Amino acid sequence: MKYLNQQEAISIDEELFNEYKFSVDQLMELAGLSCAHVIADAYAPESNKILICCGPGNNGGDGLVAARHLALMNYNPYVYYPKRTEKELFRNLQHQAESMGITVTTDCPDGASVEQEFGLIVDALFGFSFKPPVRDSFLPIMNVLQRSKLPIVSIDIPSGWNVEEGPQNECDIQPACLISLTAPKLCAKRLLNAQHYLGGRFVPKRLEEKYSLELPSYLGSNLFVKLN
Amino acid sequence: MKYLNQQEAISIDEELFNEYKFSVDQLMELAGLSCAHVIADAYAPESNKILICCGPGNNGGDGLVAARHLALMNYNPYVYYPKRTEKELFRNLQHQAESMGITVTTDCPDGASVEQEFGLIVDALFGFSFKPPVRDSFLPIMNVLQRSKLPIVSIDIPSGWNVEEGPQNECDIQPACLISLTAPKLCAKRLLNAQHYLGGRFVPKRLEEKYSLELPSYLGSNLFVKLN
């Protein structure tokens, strides 16, 4: 299986939209749903809430979708979504989550209450197009994640990591679980003792071959593959 | 569990789009994916092709989405889609299916070759907004379906049936499997020896309560419930 560099990840993404004519709505729904299925595979529902941290771009959109599906599966998601866009899709994703009774807040939770109230953190802050450094407004939540003892599930990229090189500092987060979408990026080779899943079962065979992705086989109708 | 009349089905659909702000792209993707998962649950992949008959509206769109996911799950779908719309979503759904190597044709297959080449028929012709009679251009395919000995999987409504009253004529199709989406419609009470599934796991609790749907529980992360 191939591990993508940043430019390959960007090119594949563009090709899915421009050549294969998928809409962002479609692929974000499938990606976020596969994330919810991975979380259900790796973590049983419990009384503690799941803190889902959503960034300003598509990675955050995947998090908003996952939150909605997790609520339908009897998990208790709580969304921190500080930096909103005016794009209709994102406003709608937020509205859908709130209409399901999910709190979506711009208030950064403090570290102590996170450890007390939550059982799991989903990191949907930055995705494959991230370039350091982290913007100032995201430093408080990055700080919470870096100090937390809770398991962190990162969507596509552990936030703050260089997409190709992995962690940049000793304090960078080490997720307990990474969900690579479409195909893993090079930084996934730098995971330490993490569960690694592949989600986003929508890649056309022809695209897989063009980029020599050599994706593993999804079993039956599963929306994810466990890679380790 | 409640069985909906036609007006309730239409109202719930409108509410999902207007109040909950789902896009058609999102819900069609989830509905079509759940149909593919039901088919994978009920019918193992085999060498024979699956004939997916897609009508001009959203029921046909669900069929186009299901075809794509079935191809990803190693089934061999073949789509008859005679009456196309200029809506971008539908043009894109067709393009996505064709880009996956799926044939999408406007040529009505003849009865003899259907029995020979196919192992299963998916009826995605008409949905819950259907009002008889069937338009002339769909009579040839309706005829093929009515005479076929192959198992038919109907999406949401067995095509040609009255949404509330069921079959209208002795020759009306009797599906081997019905996939009710969101909630079953009244005509589902008129099934004979059919497997009955519920798909479309996206209904907000508040909407379920407003319409007293009393939906059964989806198990784990399953996208469908088997109702019998």
Coordinates of C-alpha atoms in Angstrom, one line a residue:
Chain A
M1 CA 0.0 0.0 0.0
K2 CA 1.3 3.4 -1.0
Y3 CA 1.7 6.3 1.5
L4 CA 1.0 9.6 -0.2
N5 CA 3.0 12.8 -0.1
Q6 CA 1.1 16.0 0.3
Q7 CA 0.9 16.8 -3.5
E8 CA -0.4 13.4 -4.3
A9 CA -3.1 13.7 -1.7
I10 CA -4.1 17.1 -3.1
S11 CA -4.1 15.8 -6.7
I12 CA -6.3 12.8 -5.9
D13 CA -8.7 15.0 -4.0
E14 CA -9.0 17.4 -7.0
E15 CA -9.4 14.5 -9.4
L16 CA -12.3 13.1 -7.4
F17 CA -14.1 16.4 -7.7
N18 CA -13.1 17.5 -11.1
E19 CA -12.8 14.3 -13.1
Y20 CA -15.1 12.0 -11.3
K21 CA -17.6 14.8 -10.5
F22 CA -18.2 13.9 -6.9
S23 CA -19.7 16.7 -4.8
V24 CA -18.1 17.7 -1.5
D25 CA -21.4 16.8 0.2
Q26 CA -21.2 13.2 -1.1
L27 CA -17.6 12.5 -0.2
M28 CA -17.7 14.3 3.1
E29 CA -20.8 12.3 4.1
L30 CA -19.1 9.0 3.2
A31 CA -15.8 10.0 4.8
G32 CA -17.5 11.2 8.0
L33 CA -19.7 8.1 8.1
S34 CA -16.6 5.8 7.8
C35 CA -15.0 7.7 10.7
A36 CA -18.1 7.1 12.9
H37 CA -17.9 3.4 11.9
V38 CA -14.2 3.2 12.9
I39 CA -14.9 4.8 16.2
A40 CA -17.7 2.3 16.8
D41 CA -15.3 -0.5 16.0
A42 CA -12.6 0.8 18.3
Y43 CA -14.5 2.3 21.2
A44 CA -17.8 1.1 22.8
P45 CA -20.4 3.7 23.6
E46 CA -20.0 4.8 27.2
S47 CA -21.6 7.5 29.4
N48 CA -18.7 9.9 28.9
K49 CA -19.0 12.4 26.0
I50 CA -16.8 12.4 22.9
L51 CA -15.1 15.7 22.3
I52 CA -15.0 16.3 18.5
C53 CA -12.7 19.2 17.6
C54 CA -13.5 20.5 14.2
G55 CA -11.1 22.8 12.2
P56 CA -12.1 25.3 9.5
G57 CA -11.8 23.1 6.4
N58 CA -12.9 19.8 5.1
N59 CA -11.3 17.9 7.9
G60 CA -13.6 19.7 10.3
G61 CA -16.5 18.9 8.0
D62 CA -15.7 15.2 8.3
G63 CA -15.8 15.7 12.0
L64 CA -19.3 17.4 11.9
V65 CA -20.6 14.5 9.8
A66 CA -19.0 11.9 12.1
A67 CA -20.6 13.6 15.1
R68 CA -24.1 13.3 13.6
H69 CA -23.7 9.6 12.8
L70 CA -22.2 8.9 16.2
A71 CA -25.3 10.5 17.8
L72 CA -27.5 8.1 15.7
M73 CA -25.4 5.2 17.0
N74 CA -26.0 6.2 20.7
Y75 CA -22.7 7.9 21.3
N76 CA -22.7 11.3 23.0
P77 CA -20.8 13.7 20.8
Y78 CA -20.0 17.3 21.8
V79 CA -18.4 19.5 19.1
Y80 CA -15.9 22.3 19.5
Y81 CA -16.0 24.2 16.2
P82 CA -14.4 27.7 16.7
K83 CA -13.7 28.9 13.1
R84 CA -16.7 28.7 10.9
T85 CA -17.0 29.4 7.2
E86 CA -19.9 31.0 5.3
K87 CA -20.1 28.0 2.9
E88 CA -23.6 26.6 2.8
L89 CA -22.5 23.0 3.2
F90 CA -20.7 23.8 6.5
R91 CA -23.5 25.9 7.9
N92 CA -25.9 23.1 7.1
L93 CA -23.6 20.4 8.6
Q94 CA -23.6 22.5 11.8
H95 CA -27.4 22.9 11.7
Q96 CA -27.9 19.2 11.1
A97 CA -25.8 18.3 14.1
E98 CA -27.5 20.9 16.4
S99 CA -30.9 19.7 15.2
M100 CA -29.9 16.2 16.4
G101 CA -29.4 17.7 19.9
I102 CA -25.5 17.9 19.6
T103 CA -23.9 20.9 21.2
V104 CA -21.7 22.8 18.8
T105 CA -19.7 25.5 20.6
T106 CA -17.0 28.1 19.9
D107 CA -15.8 28.0 23.5
C108 CA -12.6 26.2 23.9
P109 CA -13.0 23.6 26.7
D110 CA -10.4 23.8 29.4
G111 CA -8.0 20.9 30.0
A112 CA -9.3 19.9 33.5
S113 CA -13.0 19.6 32.4
V114 CA -12.0 17.7 29.3
E115 CA -10.3 15.0 31.4
Q116 CA -13.4 14.9 33.7
E117 CA -16.3 15.0 31.3
F118 CA -15.0 13.2 28.2
G119 CA -13.9 9.7 27.4
L120 CA -12.5 10.2 23.9
I121 CA -11.3 13.1 21.7
V122 CA -11.7 13.2 18.0
D123 CA -9.2 15.4 16.3
A124 CA -10.7 16.8 13.1
L125 CA -8.7 20.0 13.1
F126 CA -6.4 19.9 10.2
G127 CA -6.2 17.6 7.2
F128 CA -3.8 16.8 4.3
S129 CA -3.5 20.4 3.1
F130 CA -2.2 21.6 6.4
K131 CA 1.1 23.6 6.4
P132 CA 2.6 24.6 9.7
P133 CA 2.5 26.7 11.9
V134 CA -0.8 26.2 13.6
R135 CA -2.7 29.5 13.6
D136 CA -2.9 31.4 16.9
S137 CA -6.6 30.8 17.4
F138 CA -6.1 27.0 17.4
L139 CA -3.2 27.1 19.9
P140 CA -5.5 26.7 23.0
I141 CA -7.2 23.6 21.7
M142 CA -3.9 22.1 20.5
N143 CA -2.6 22.7 24.0
V144 CA -5.5 20.8 25.5
L145 CA -5.0 17.9 23.1
Q146 CA -1.3 17.7 23.7
R147 CA -1.7 17.5 27.4
S148 CA -4.7 15.2 27.5
K149 CA -4.4 11.6 28.8
L150 CA -7.5 10.6 26.9
P151 CA -7.3 8.6 23.7
I152 CA -7.3 10.7 20.6
V153 CA -8.7 9.6 17.3
S154 CA -7.2 11.7 14.5
I155 CA -9.0 12.0 11.2
D156 CA -6.6 11.7 8.2
I157 CA -3.7 13.6 9.8
P158 CA -2.7 14.0 13.5
S159 CA -3.2 17.8 13.8
G160 CA 0.0 19.7 14.0
W161 CA 2.0 17.0 12.2
N162 CA 3.8 17.6 9.0
V163 CA 1.8 15.7 6.4
E164 CA 5.0 13.9 5.2
E165 CA 7.4 14.0 8.1
G166 CA 5.1 13.5 11.1
P167 CA 5.6 15.1 14.5
Q168 CA 7.5 18.3 14.6
N169 CA 8.0 18.7 18.3
E170 CA 8.2 16.5 21.3
C171 CA 4.9 17.8 22.6
D172 CA 3.0 17.0 19.4
I173 CA 0.0 14.7 19.9
Q174 CA 0.3 11.0 19.5
P175 CA -3.1 9.7 18.6
A176 CA -4.3 6.3 19.9
C177 CA -6.1 5.8 16.5
L178 CA -5.6 7.3 13.1
I179 CA -8.3 7.1 10.4
S180 CA -6.6 7.6 7.0
L181 CA -9.1 8.7 4.4
T182 CA -8.8 7.5 0.7
A183 CA -5.2 6.4 1.3
P184 CA -2.6 6.9 4.1
K185 CA -0.3 9.9 4.0
L186 CA 3.5 9.5 4.6
C187 CA 3.2 10.8 8.2
A188 CA 1.2 7.7 9.1
K189 CA 4.6 5.8 9.2
R190 CA 5.4 7.8 12.3
L191 CA 2.6 6.5 14.4
L192 CA 3.6 4.9 17.7
N193 CA 1.4 2.1 19.1
A194 CA -1.7 3.5 17.4
Q195 CA -4.5 1.7 15.8
H196 CA -4.5 2.5 12.1
Y197 CA -7.6 2.3 9.9
L198 CA -8.4 3.2 6.3
G199 CA -11.8 4.8 5.5
G200 CA -13.4 6.6 2.6
R201 CA -14.5 3.6 0.5
F202 CA -15.3 5.5 -2.7
V203 CA -12.0 5.4 -4.7
P204 CA -12.7 4.4 -8.3
K205 CA -10.4 1.5 -9.4
R206 CA -9.1 3.6 -12.3
L207 CA -8.0 6.3 -9.9
E208 CA -6.4 3.7 -7.6
E209 CA -4.4 2.3 -10.5
K210 CA -3.4 5.7 -11.8
Y211 CA -1.7 6.6 -8.5
S212 CA -0.6 3.0 -7.8
L213 CA -2.4 3.1 -4.4
E214 CA -2.6 -0.6 -4.0
L215 CA -5.3 -0.2 -1.4
P216 CA -6.1 -3.2 0.8
S217 CA -9.5 -5.0 0.2
Y218 CA -12.5 -3.8 2.2
L219 CA -14.3 -6.8 3.7
G220 CA -17.9 -7.4 2.6
S221 CA -19.8 -4.1 3.0
N222 CA -17.4 -2.6 5.6
L223 CA -16.7 1.1 5.3
F224 CA -13.2 0.7 6.7
V225 CA -10.2 -1.6 6.8
K226 CA -8.2 -2.1 9.9
L227 CA -4.5 -1.9 8.8
N228 CA -2.8 -3.2 11.9
Chain B
M1 CA -43.7 0.9 13.7
K2 CA -45.8 3.3 11.7
Y3 CA -46.6 2.8 8.0
L4 CA -46.8 6.1 6.2
N5 CA -49.4 7.4 3.8
Q6 CA -48.2 9.2 0.8
Q7 CA -48.7 12.7 2.2
E8 CA -46.7 11.8 5.4
A9 CA -43.9 10.5 3.3
I10 CA -43.8 13.7 1.2
S11 CA -43.9 15.9 4.3
I12 CA -41.1 14.0 6.1
D13 CA -39.0 14.3 3.0
E14 CA -39.6 18.1 2.7
E15 CA -38.8 18.5 6.4
L16 CA -35.5 16.7 6.0
F17 CA -34.5 19.2 3.3
N18 CA -36.2 22.4 4.5
E19 CA -36.0 22.2 8.3
Y20 CA -33.0 19.9 8.9
K21 CA -31.1 21.4 5.9
F22 CA -29.9 18.1 4.4
S23 CA -28.8 18.3 0.8
V24 CA -30.2 15.8 -1.8
D25 CA -26.6 14.7 -2.4
Q26 CA -26.2 13.7 1.3
L27 CA -29.4 11.8 1.8
M28 CA -29.3 10.1 -1.6
E29 CA -25.8 9.0 -0.9
L30 CA -26.8 7.5 2.5
A31 CA -30.0 6.0 1.1
G32 CA -28.3 4.4 -2.0
L33 CA -25.5 3.1 0.2
S34 CA -28.0 1.5 2.6
C35 CA -29.6 -0.2 -0.4
A36 CA -26.3 -1.6 -1.5
H37 CA -25.7 -2.9 2.0
V38 CA -29.1 -4.6 2.1
I39 CA -28.4 -6.3 -1.3
A40 CA -25.1 -7.5 0.1
D41 CA -26.9 -8.9 3.1
A42 CA -29.6 -10.6 1.1
Y43 CA -27.7 -11.7 -2.1
A44 CA -24.1 -13.0 -2.4
P45 CA -22.0 -11.6 -5.3
E46 CA -22.2 -14.0 -8.3
S47 CA -21.0 -14.0 -11.8
N48 CA -24.4 -12.8 -13.2
K49 CA -25.0 -9.1 -13.5
I50 CA -27.5 -7.1 -11.5
L51 CA -29.9 -5.1 -13.6
I52 CA -30.6 -1.8 -11.9
C53 CA -33.6 0.0 -13.4
C54 CA -33.6 3.7 -12.6
G55 CA -36.5 6.0 -13.0
P56 CA -36.4 9.8 -13.6
G57 CA -36.6 11.0 -10.0
N58 CA -35.0 10.5 -6.6
N59 CA -35.8 6.8 -6.6
G60 CA -33.7 6.5 -9.7
G61 CA -30.9 8.5 -8.1
D62 CA -30.9 6.1 -5.2
G63 CA -30.4 3.3 -7.7
L64 CA -27.5 5.1 -9.4
V65 CA -25.8 5.5 -6.0
A66 CA -26.5 1.9 -5.1
A67 CA -24.9 0.7 -8.4
R68 CA -21.7 2.6 -7.6
H69 CA -21.4 1.1 -4.1
L70 CA -22.3 -2.4 -5.4
A71 CA -19.4 -2.1 -7.9
L72 CA -17.1 -1.2 -5.1
M73 CA -18.3 -4.4 -3.3
N74 CA -17.4 -6.6 -6.2
Y75 CA -20.9 -6.9 -7.6
N76 CA -21.5 -6.5 -11.3
P77 CA -24.2 -3.8 -11.8
Y78 CA -25.7 -2.8 -15.2
V79 CA -27.9 0.3 -15.2
Y80 CA -31.0 0.9 -17.4
Y81 CA -31.7 4.7 -17.0
P82 CA -33.9 5.8 -19.9
K83 CA -35.3 9.2 -18.8
R84 CA -32.6 11.6 -17.7
T85 CA -32.8 15.0 -16.1
E86 CA -30.7 18.0 -16.6
K87 CA -30.1 18.3 -12.9
E88 CA -26.4 18.5 -12.1
L89 CA -26.6 15.9 -9.3
F90 CA -28.1 13.3 -11.6
R91 CA -25.7 14.0 -14.5
N92 CA -22.9 13.6 -12.0
L93 CA -24.3 10.4 -10.5
Q94 CA -24.4 8.9 -14.0
H95 CA -20.9 10.1 -14.7
Q96 CA -19.6 8.6 -11.4
A97 CA -21.1 5.2 -12.2
E98 CA -19.8 5.3 -15.8
S99 CA -16.3 6.3 -14.5
M100 CA -16.4 3.2 -12.3
G101 CA -16.9 1.1 -15.5
I102 CA -20.6 0.6 -15.0
T103 CA -22.7 0.5 -18.2
V104 CA -25.6 3.0 -18.0
T105 CA -27.9 2.6 -21.0
T106 CA -31.1 4.0 -22.4
D107 CA -31.9 0.8 -24.3
C108 CA -34.5 -1.3 -22.7
P109 CA -33.2 -4.9 -22.3
D110 CA -35.5 -7.5 -23.7
G111 CA -37.0 -10.1 -21.4
A112 CA -35.2 -13.2 -22.8
S113 CA -31.7 -11.6 -22.4
V114 CA -32.5 -10.4 -18.9
E115 CA -33.3 -13.9 -17.8
Q116 CA -30.1 -15.2 -19.3
E117 CA -27.6 -12.5 -18.3
F118 CA -28.8 -11.3 -15.0
G119 CA -29.2 -12.8 -11.6
L120 CA -31.1 -10.0 -9.8
I121 CA -33.1 -7.0 -10.7
V122 CA -33.2 -3.8 -8.7
D123 CA -36.3 -1.8 -9.2
A124 CA -35.5 1.9 -8.6
L125 CA -38.1 3.2 -11.0
F126 CA -40.7 5.0 -9.0
G127 CA -40.8 6.1 -5.3
F128 CA -43.2 7.4 -2.8
S129 CA -44.4 10.3 -4.9
F130 CA -45.6 8.0 -7.7
K131 CA -49.2 8.4 -8.9
P132 CA -50.6 5.9 -11.5
P133 CA -50.7 5.4 -14.3
V134 CA -47.1 4.4 -15.4
R135 CA -46.0 6.7 -18.3
D136 CA -45.8 5.1 -21.7
S137 CA -42.1 5.2 -21.9
F138 CA -41.8 3.0 -18.9
L139 CA -44.2 0.4 -20.0
P140 CA -41.6 -1.8 -21.8
I141 CA -39.4 -2.1 -18.7
M142 CA -42.4 -2.6 -16.4
N143 CA -43.4 -5.5 -18.7
V144 CA -39.9 -7.1 -18.4
L145 CA -40.1 -6.8 -14.6
Q146 CA -43.6 -8.2 -14.4
R147 CA -42.8 -11.3 -16.5
S148 CA -39.3 -11.9 -15.0
K149 CA -38.7 -15.0 -12.8
L150 CA -35.6 -13.3 -11.3
P151 CA -35.8 -11.9 -7.8
I152 CA -36.6 -8.2 -7.7
V153 CA -35.4 -5.9 -5.0
S154 CA -37.6 -2.8 -4.9
I155 CA -36.3 0.5 -3.5
D156 CA -38.9 2.1 -1.2
I157 CA -42.0 1.2 -3.3
P158 CA -42.6 -1.7 -5.7
S159 CA -42.9 0.2 -9.0
G160 CA -46.4 0.5 -10.3
W161 CA -48.0 -0.1 -6.9
N162 CA -50.2 2.5 -5.3
V163 CA -48.2 3.9 -2.4
E164 CA -51.0 3.3 0.1
E165 CA -53.0 0.4 -1.4
G166 CA -50.3 -1.8 -3.0
P167 CA -50.7 -3.8 -6.2
Q168 CA -53.3 -2.5 -8.7
N169 CA -53.4 -5.4 -11.1
E170 CA -52.8 -9.1 -11.0
C171 CA -49.8 -8.7 -13.1
D172 CA -48.1 -6.1 -10.8
I173 CA -44.6 -7.1 -9.7
Q174 CA -44.1 -8.9 -6.4
P175 CA -40.6 -8.1 -5.2
A176 CA -38.6 -10.7 -3.4
C177 CA -37.2 -7.9 -1.2
L178 CA -38.3 -4.4 -0.3
I179 CA -36.0 -1.7 1.1
S180 CA -38.2 0.9 2.8
L181 CA -36.3 4.2 3.2
T182 CA -36.7 6.4 6.2
A183 CA -39.9 4.5 7.2
P184 CA -42.2 2.0 5.5
K185 CA -45.1 3.2 3.4
L186 CA -48.6 1.7 3.8
C187 CA -48.3 -0.5 0.6
A188 CA -45.5 -2.5 2.4
K189 CA -48.3 -4.3 4.3
R190 CA -49.3 -5.9 1.0
L191 CA -46.0 -7.8 0.5
L192 CA -46.2 -11.5 -0.1
N193 CA -43.3 -13.6 1.1
A194 CA -40.8 -10.8 0.6
Q195 CA -37.8 -9.9 2.7
H196 CA -38.4 -6.5 4.2
Y197 CA -35.6 -4.1 5.2
L198 CA -35.5 -0.6 6.5
G199 CA -32.7 1.7 5.3
G200 CA -31.9 5.4 5.4
R201 CA -30.4 5.7 8.8
F202 CA -30.4 9.5 9.0
V203 CA -33.8 10.4 10.7
P204 CA -33.3 12.8 13.6
K205 CA -35.0 11.7 16.8
R206 CA -37.1 14.8 16.9
L207 CA -38.5 14.1 13.4
E208 CA -39.2 10.5 14.4
E209 CA -41.1 11.7 17.4
K210 CA -43.0 14.4 15.6
Y211 CA -44.4 11.8 13.1
S212 CA -44.7 9.0 15.8
L213 CA -42.6 6.7 13.5
E214 CA -41.5 4.3 16.3
L215 CA -38.6 3.1 14.1
P216 CA -36.9 -0.1 15.2
S217 CA -33.4 0.1 16.5
Y218 CA -30.5 -0.2 14.1
L219 CA -27.9 -2.6 15.4
G220 CA -24.4 -1.3 16.1
S221 CA -23.3 0.7 13.0
N222 CA -25.5 -1.2 10.6
L223 CA -27.1 0.9 7.9
F224 CA -30.2 -1.2 7.7
V225 CA -32.6 -3.2 9.9
K226 CA -34.2 -6.5 8.7
L227 CA -37.8 -6.2 9.6
N228 CA -38.9 -9.9 9.1

